[in-house]
Coordinates of C-alpha atoms in Angstrom, one line a residue:
M1 CA -16.6 -92.0 -34.7
R2 CA -14.3 -92.1 -37.7
S3 CA -11.1 -91.8 -35.7
Q4 CA -12.2 -94.6 -33.4
F5 CA -13.1 -96.7 -36.5
V6 CA -9.7 -96.2 -38.1
L7 CA -8.0 -97.0 -34.8
G8 CA -10.0 -100.2 -34.5
A9 CA -9.1 -101.2 -38.0
V10 CA -5.4 -101.0 -37.2
A11 CA -5.4 -102.4 -33.7
L12 CA -2.9 -105.3 -33.8
G13 CA -2.7 -108.3 -31.5
A14 CA 0.2 -110.7 -30.9
L15 CA 0.5 -113.8 -33.1
L16 CA 1.9 -117.0 -31.6
C17 CA 4.7 -118.7 -33.5
L18 CA 2.3 -121.6 -34.1
P19 CA 0.0 -122.4 -37.0
A20 CA -2.7 -119.7 -36.9
V21 CA -6.2 -119.4 -38.2
T22 CA -6.3 -117.8 -41.6
Q23 CA -8.9 -115.0 -41.8
A24 CA -11.0 -114.7 -44.9
Q25 CA -9.4 -112.5 -47.5
D26 CA -10.6 -108.9 -47.5
Y27 CA -9.8 -106.9 -50.6
R28 CA -10.2 -103.6 -48.7
L29 CA -7.0 -104.5 -46.8
P30 CA -3.4 -105.0 -48.1
P31 CA -2.6 -108.5 -49.3
T32 CA -1.0 -110.8 -46.8
P33 CA 2.4 -112.5 -47.4
S34 CA 0.6 -115.7 -48.5
E35 CA -1.3 -113.7 -51.1
T36 CA 1.7 -112.1 -52.8
G37 CA 3.2 -115.1 -54.5
E38 CA 6.7 -116.3 -54.8
G39 CA 8.2 -112.9 -55.6
I40 CA 11.6 -112.1 -57.2
E41 CA 14.7 -114.1 -56.3
L42 CA 17.4 -111.6 -55.3
T43 CA 19.8 -114.2 -54.0
P44 CA 19.4 -118.0 -53.4
W45 CA 18.1 -117.2 -49.9
L46 CA 16.4 -113.8 -50.3
R47 CA 13.2 -113.0 -52.2
A48 CA 11.4 -109.6 -52.7
K49 CA 7.6 -109.5 -53.3
P50 CA 6.3 -106.1 -54.4
F51 CA 2.6 -105.5 -54.8
V52 CA -0.1 -103.0 -55.7
R53 CA -3.8 -103.5 -54.9
H54 CA -6.6 -101.1 -55.8
T55 CA -10.1 -101.6 -54.6
S56 CA -13.2 -99.5 -55.3
Y57 CA -16.3 -100.1 -53.2
Y58 CA -19.6 -98.5 -52.3
T59 CA -20.6 -98.2 -48.6
T60 CA -24.1 -97.4 -47.4
N61 CA -22.9 -96.0 -44.0
V62 CA -19.5 -94.5 -44.3
D63 CA -19.7 -92.9 -40.8
Q64 CA -21.0 -96.1 -39.1
A65 CA -23.6 -93.7 -37.7
P66 CA -27.1 -94.6 -36.5
N67 CA -29.3 -95.6 -39.4
R68 CA -31.4 -92.4 -39.4
R69 CA -28.2 -90.3 -40.0
K70 CA -26.3 -92.7 -42.3
D71 CA -24.4 -91.3 -45.3
D72 CA -23.3 -93.4 -48.3
D73 CA -20.2 -92.9 -50.4
F74 CA -17.7 -94.5 -52.8
T75 CA -14.3 -95.3 -51.4
F76 CA -11.1 -95.9 -53.4
A77 CA -8.4 -97.8 -51.5
T78 CA -4.9 -98.2 -52.9
H79 CA -2.2 -100.3 -51.2
M80 CA 1.4 -100.2 -52.4
G81 CA 4.1 -102.2 -50.6
M82 CA 6.8 -104.8 -50.6
D83 CA 7.6 -107.9 -48.5
L84 CA 11.1 -109.4 -48.1
R85 CA 11.7 -113.0 -47.1
A86 CA 15.0 -114.8 -46.2
E87 CA 15.2 -118.4 -45.1
N88 CA 17.7 -121.2 -44.8
D89 CA 17.7 -124.4 -46.9
E90 CA 16.0 -126.4 -44.2
G91 CA 13.1 -123.9 -44.0
D92 CA 13.1 -123.9 -40.1
S93 CA 14.7 -120.4 -39.8
W94 CA 13.5 -117.3 -41.6
F95 CA 13.0 -113.6 -41.5
E96 CA 10.2 -111.6 -43.1
A97 CA 9.7 -107.9 -43.2
G98 CA 7.1 -105.8 -45.0
Y99 CA 5.9 -102.2 -45.5
T100 CA 2.6 -100.9 -47.0
L101 CA 1.4 -97.4 -47.8
T102 CA -2.3 -97.2 -48.0
S103 CA -4.5 -94.3 -49.3
L104 CA -8.3 -94.2 -48.7
L105 CA -10.0 -91.5 -50.8
Y106 CA -13.7 -90.7 -50.6
A107 CA -15.8 -89.4 -53.5
E108 CA -18.0 -87.1 -51.4
N109 CA -16.6 -87.2 -47.8
G110 CA -13.1 -85.9 -48.6
R111 CA -12.6 -84.9 -45.0
Y112 CA -12.2 -88.6 -44.2
D113 CA -9.4 -89.1 -46.7
T114 CA -6.8 -91.3 -44.8
F115 CA -3.2 -92.4 -45.3
E116 CA -1.8 -95.4 -43.4
H117 CA 1.8 -96.6 -43.0
R118 CA 1.9 -100.3 -42.0
A119 CA 5.1 -102.2 -41.1
R120 CA 5.6 -105.8 -39.9
Y121 CA 8.2 -108.4 -39.3
D122 CA 8.2 -112.2 -38.6
F123 CA 11.3 -114.0 -37.4
Q124 CA 12.1 -117.6 -36.4
L125 CA 15.5 -119.1 -35.6
T126 CA 16.0 -122.8 -34.8
A127 CA 19.2 -124.0 -33.4
S128 CA 19.6 -127.5 -31.9
K129 CA 16.8 -127.9 -29.4
V130 CA 15.9 -124.2 -29.1
T131 CA 13.5 -122.2 -31.3
F132 CA 13.2 -118.4 -30.9
C133 CA 10.5 -116.6 -32.7
S134 CA 9.2 -113.0 -32.7
N135 CA 6.9 -110.8 -34.7
G136 CA 5.8 -107.2 -34.7
R137 CA 3.1 -105.1 -36.3
A138 CA 2.7 -101.3 -36.3
A139 CA 0.4 -98.9 -38.1
W140 CA 0.4 -95.1 -38.3
T141 CA -2.9 -93.5 -39.5
I142 CA -3.4 -89.9 -40.6
T143 CA -7.0 -88.7 -41.3
N144 CA -7.2 -85.5 -43.3
S145 CA -9.9 -83.8 -41.2
D146 CA -12.3 -85.3 -38.7
P147 CA -15.1 -82.9 -37.7
Q148 CA -15.6 -84.7 -34.4
F149 CA -12.2 -83.6 -33.3
A150 CA -11.9 -80.3 -35.2
G151 CA -9.0 -81.1 -37.5
R152 CA -6.5 -83.7 -38.6
T153 CA -6.3 -86.9 -36.5
R154 CA -3.4 -89.3 -36.1
N155 CA -3.4 -92.7 -34.5
F156 CA -0.7 -95.3 -33.7
G157 CA -1.1 -98.9 -32.9
G158 CA 1.7 -101.5 -32.5
N159 CA 2.5 -104.8 -30.9
I160 CA 5.6 -107.0 -30.5
F161 CA 5.6 -110.6 -29.6
A162 CA 8.5 -112.9 -28.7
G163 CA 8.7 -116.6 -27.6
V164 CA 11.3 -119.2 -26.9
D165 CA 10.8 -123.0 -27.0
W166 CA 13.4 -125.3 -25.5
D167 CA 13.0 -129.1 -25.9
P168 CA 15.7 -130.9 -23.9
T169 CA 14.0 -134.2 -24.8
D170 CA 11.6 -135.4 -27.5
V171 CA 8.8 -135.6 -25.0
F172 CA 9.3 -132.7 -22.5
G173 CA 10.1 -129.0 -23.0
F174 CA 9.5 -125.5 -21.9
R175 CA 8.0 -122.4 -23.5
V176 CA 8.3 -118.7 -22.5
D177 CA 6.5 -116.0 -24.4
G178 CA 5.2 -112.5 -24.1
D179 CA 4.1 -109.4 -25.9
V180 CA 3.7 -105.7 -25.5
G181 CA 1.5 -103.2 -27.4
Q182 CA 0.7 -99.6 -27.5
V183 CA -2.3 -97.5 -28.7
E184 CA -1.9 -93.7 -29.0
N185 CA -4.4 -91.1 -30.2
F186 CA -3.3 -87.6 -31.1
P187 CA -6.7 -85.8 -31.0
R188 CA -6.6 -84.1 -27.6
Q189 CA -10.0 -85.4 -26.7
L190 CA -8.8 -89.0 -27.0
E191 CA -5.5 -88.6 -25.1
P192 CA -7.0 -89.9 -21.8
I193 CA -7.4 -93.4 -23.4
N194 CA -3.8 -93.7 -24.7
N195 CA -2.6 -97.0 -23.2
Y196 CA -0.1 -99.8 -23.4
Q197 CA -0.7 -103.5 -22.7
W198 CA 1.8 -106.2 -21.7
R199 CA 1.7 -110.0 -21.2
G200 CA 4.1 -112.7 -20.3
G201 CA 3.8 -116.4 -19.7
A202 CA 5.8 -119.6 -18.9
F203 CA 4.7 -123.1 -19.7
A204 CA 5.8 -126.7 -19.4
V205 CA 5.3 -128.6 -22.6
I206 CA 4.5 -132.3 -23.0
K207 CA 4.7 -134.0 -26.5
P208 CA 3.5 -137.6 -26.4
N209 CA 5.1 -140.0 -28.8
V210 CA 2.3 -140.4 -31.3
D211 CA 2.1 -140.4 -35.1
F212 CA 0.8 -136.8 -35.4
D213 CA 1.7 -133.5 -33.9
L214 CA 0.3 -133.4 -30.3
Q215 CA 1.4 -131.0 -27.6
F216 CA 0.1 -130.0 -24.1
E217 CA 1.0 -126.9 -22.2
F218 CA 0.7 -126.1 -18.5
G219 CA 1.7 -122.8 -16.8
G220 CA 0.6 -119.3 -16.1
Q221 CA 0.7 -115.7 -17.3
L222 CA 0.6 -112.2 -16.1
R223 CA -0.8 -109.3 -18.1
G224 CA -1.7 -105.7 -17.6
F225 CA -3.4 -102.7 -19.1
D226 CA -2.2 -99.2 -18.2
Y227 CA -3.1 -95.7 -19.2
Y228 CA -0.2 -93.3 -19.3
D229 CA -2.0 -89.9 -19.8
K230 CA -2.3 -87.8 -16.7
D231 CA -6.0 -87.1 -17.5
A232 CA -7.0 -90.7 -17.7
T233 CA -9.9 -91.6 -15.5
N234 CA -10.2 -95.4 -16.0
P235 CA -8.2 -97.7 -13.7
D236 CA -5.0 -99.5 -14.6
I237 CA -5.7 -103.2 -14.2
D238 CA -3.4 -106.2 -13.9
A239 CA -4.3 -109.9 -14.0
G240 CA -2.6 -113.2 -13.4
G241 CA -3.8 -116.7 -14.0
V242 CA -3.2 -120.4 -14.4
L243 CA -3.6 -121.7 -18.0
A244 CA -3.5 -125.0 -19.9
G245 CA -3.2 -125.5 -23.6
V246 CA -3.3 -128.1 -26.3
R247 CA -2.2 -128.3 -30.0
V248 CA -3.1 -131.0 -32.5
G249 CA -1.8 -131.1 -36.0
T250 CA -2.5 -133.6 -38.8
E251 CA -2.8 -133.4 -42.6
I252 CA -6.5 -132.5 -42.2
I253 CA -6.8 -130.6 -38.8
Q254 CA -4.7 -127.9 -37.1
F255 CA -6.2 -127.1 -33.7
E256 CA -4.9 -124.9 -30.8
A257 CA -6.5 -123.9 -27.6
R258 CA -5.3 -122.2 -24.4
G259 CA -7.5 -121.3 -21.4
G260 CA -7.7 -121.0 -17.7
I261 CA -8.8 -118.7 -14.8
E262 CA -7.4 -115.2 -14.2
F263 CA -7.5 -113.1 -11.0
A264 CA -7.5 -109.4 -11.7
W265 CA -6.8 -106.4 -9.5
V266 CA -6.6 -102.6 -9.8
S267 CA -3.1 -101.2 -9.8
S268 CA -4.2 -97.6 -10.1
R269 CA -7.8 -96.7 -9.2
R270 CA -8.1 -93.1 -10.3
S271 CA -11.9 -92.6 -10.4
F272 CA -12.6 -96.3 -9.9
P273 CA -14.8 -96.7 -6.8
R274 CA -13.0 -98.2 -3.8
S275 CA -16.2 -100.3 -3.1
S276 CA -15.9 -102.0 -6.5
S277 CA -13.7 -104.8 -7.5
V278 CA -12.6 -106.4 -10.8
P279 CA -14.2 -109.7 -11.8
D280 CA -12.1 -112.8 -12.1
P281 CA -13.2 -114.3 -15.4
F282 CA -12.4 -117.3 -17.5
Y283 CA -9.7 -116.5 -20.0
G284 CA -9.2 -118.5 -23.2
N285 CA -8.8 -118.7 -27.0
M286 CA -8.8 -121.3 -29.7
S287 CA -8.3 -121.7 -33.4
L288 CA -9.1 -124.5 -35.9
T289 CA -8.1 -125.1 -39.5
F290 CA -9.9 -128.0 -41.2
T291 CA -9.0 -129.2 -44.7
P292 CA -11.2 -132.2 -45.5
I293 CA -10.2 -132.1 -49.2
Q294 CA -7.4 -130.4 -51.0
T295 CA -9.6 -127.6 -52.4
L296 CA -11.6 -126.8 -49.3
T297 CA -10.4 -125.0 -46.2
I298 CA -12.6 -124.3 -43.1
T299 CA -11.3 -122.2 -40.2
G300 CA -12.8 -121.2 -36.9
F301 CA -11.7 -119.2 -33.8
A302 CA -13.1 -118.1 -30.4
S303 CA -11.9 -116.1 -27.5
H304 CA -13.1 -114.8 -24.1
E305 CA -11.2 -112.4 -21.8
L306 CA -11.4 -109.4 -19.6
R307 CA -10.7 -106.3 -21.7
Y308 CA -10.9 -102.5 -21.3
S309 CA -12.6 -99.7 -23.1
G310 CA -12.7 -95.9 -23.3
N311 CA -16.2 -95.6 -22.1
G312 CA -16.2 -98.0 -19.1
F313 CA -14.0 -99.4 -16.5
F314 CA -13.7 -102.9 -18.0
Q315 CA -15.6 -105.4 -20.0
R316 CA -15.8 -109.1 -20.8
A317 CA -15.3 -109.6 -24.5
T318 CA -16.4 -112.7 -26.3
T319 CA -15.6 -113.2 -30.0
F320 CA -16.1 -116.2 -32.3
G321 CA -16.3 -116.7 -36.0
G322 CA -15.2 -118.7 -39.0
T323 CA -14.2 -118.7 -42.7
V324 CA -14.7 -121.0 -45.6
E325 CA -12.6 -121.0 -48.8
Q326 CA -13.4 -123.3 -51.8
R327 CA -11.1 -123.4 -54.8
I328 CA -12.8 -124.3 -58.0
P329 CA -10.9 -127.1 -59.7
V330 CA -12.4 -126.6 -63.2
V331 CA -11.1 -123.0 -63.5
E332 CA -7.4 -122.6 -62.4
G333 CA -6.9 -119.8 -59.9
L334 CA -10.7 -119.3 -59.1
R335 CA -12.0 -119.5 -55.6
V336 CA -15.0 -118.4 -53.5
F337 CA -14.7 -117.4 -49.8
A338 CA -17.0 -116.3 -47.0
S339 CA -16.7 -115.5 -43.3
A340 CA -18.9 -114.7 -40.3
N341 CA -17.9 -113.1 -37.0
Y342 CA -19.7 -112.2 -33.8
N343 CA -18.4 -110.0 -30.9
L344 CA -20.0 -109.3 -27.6
Q345 CA -18.6 -106.6 -25.3
D346 CA -20.2 -107.0 -21.9
G347 CA -19.3 -103.7 -20.2
K348 CA -19.2 -102.8 -16.6
R349 CA -21.4 -99.7 -16.0
G350 CA -22.0 -99.4 -19.7
N351 CA -24.0 -100.8 -22.6
N352 CA -23.5 -104.3 -23.9
L353 CA -22.3 -104.0 -27.5
R354 CA -23.1 -106.7 -30.0
T355 CA -21.4 -106.7 -33.5
Q356 CA -22.0 -109.1 -36.3
S357 CA -20.1 -109.0 -39.6
Y358 CA -20.4 -111.1 -42.7
L359 CA -18.2 -111.2 -45.8
G360 CA -18.5 -113.1 -49.1
G361 CA -16.4 -112.9 -52.3
I362 CA -14.9 -114.4 -55.4
G363 CA -11.2 -114.2 -56.3
W364 CA -9.6 -115.2 -59.6
E365 CA -5.8 -115.2 -60.4
I366 CA -6.3 -114.8 -64.1
V367 CA -2.5 -115.0 -64.7
E368 CA 0.4 -115.6 -62.3
Y369 CA 0.9 -111.9 -61.5
V370 CA -2.7 -110.5 -61.6
E371 CA -5.6 -111.3 -59.4
I372 CA -9.1 -109.8 -59.7
G373 CA -11.9 -110.1 -57.1
T374 CA -15.2 -108.9 -55.9
Q375 CA -16.8 -109.0 -52.5
A376 CA -19.7 -107.8 -50.3
T377 CA -19.7 -107.2 -46.6
Y378 CA -22.4 -106.5 -44.0
I379 CA -21.9 -105.2 -40.5
R380 CA -24.6 -104.8 -37.8
S381 CA -23.9 -103.4 -34.4
S382 CA -26.4 -102.8 -31.6
S383 CA -26.6 -101.7 -27.9
R384 CA -29.2 -100.2 -25.6
S385 CA -28.2 -96.7 -26.8
G386 CA -28.6 -97.5 -30.5
G387 CA -26.7 -99.1 -33.3
F388 CA -25.8 -99.0 -37.0
E389 CA -25.8 -101.1 -40.1
T390 CA -23.3 -101.0 -43.0
F391 CA -23.4 -102.7 -46.4
T392 CA -20.3 -102.6 -48.7
A393 CA -19.8 -104.0 -52.1
G394 CA -16.9 -103.5 -54.6
G395 CA -14.2 -104.9 -56.8
S396 CA -10.4 -105.2 -56.7
I397 CA -7.3 -105.8 -58.8
T398 CA -4.0 -106.9 -57.3
L399 CA -0.6 -106.8 -59.2
K400 CA 2.1 -108.9 -57.6
L401 CA 5.5 -110.3 -58.7

């Protein structure tokens, strides 16, 4: 359970080079680049942003085990890292890179002590009518000793995304993008679910001549999910579909959506019954950022797609949620934030899994380089075979330059 939880925590998805929904801050995780401030100016075009964050929190169910077997504990999370950012004077081309070393230490369950190495980059280059963008994320996790797998466990998750936009006219253009990801588990028992995923798409883009940012996309994509271990039993599955998308941007609203119909097929059956087929589901995702006043930000997101799991052939996954952040004008640097998320995994030949998570917190940048915060989270997961509940509460301090 613990190794699967850690792997899930570092699973990384592609990020489009478009305005994206900002998730609610979580002090158990490293600070994002937007949280680390302006940094230190090394040259007129290069800045360094070192940071340290320490969070101590109490968890009622550290194993995410069924309630009758749950075990509580105190966890001490320390994140140390640095971000680098270089950009041109116009601000339309930049490069960012970051690294974070994380230690998770447990007061009583020392066998779960974990170390994580996280690396990332974000890149955009704009030249004339062409914009190229790319980003990547990777995490390497080492857990001291997991009793479920009789020793130390190691997990790797990574993803690289790239896209090119070409606008030969102010109204019409093209977009090509794609990503590839890999998940690898080093406990022998989990090797059969080691996998890689890939996706590529091509779209025609229409930008009507209006007073705000409006963009329509029409095209298609191919994607696949493949196991590469010889002992894998689940099938390799590929899918192709026709998609359409829209983007709307104003001073108050940033909205994006892309959806369509996919047709999936089995590229390697292994133990998948020949009498069974893969469903052809609706595929789509959307994100929304709403800023009705300068101090209030509301975000939302939703997605539905065919996914795959280690305990079933495939599953339809539906996820939606939102965040709210309110800055308090009467106290400089003070804000409150909250989020709620819901995920339904509708498995083929398996249990449906429903997971709800809620987070609420307060953050205060007491001086320019120091932020303190407190938060509480609640997670509830259920299926026909059982479920668990976890409540977490704690405080944090972040030092940044």
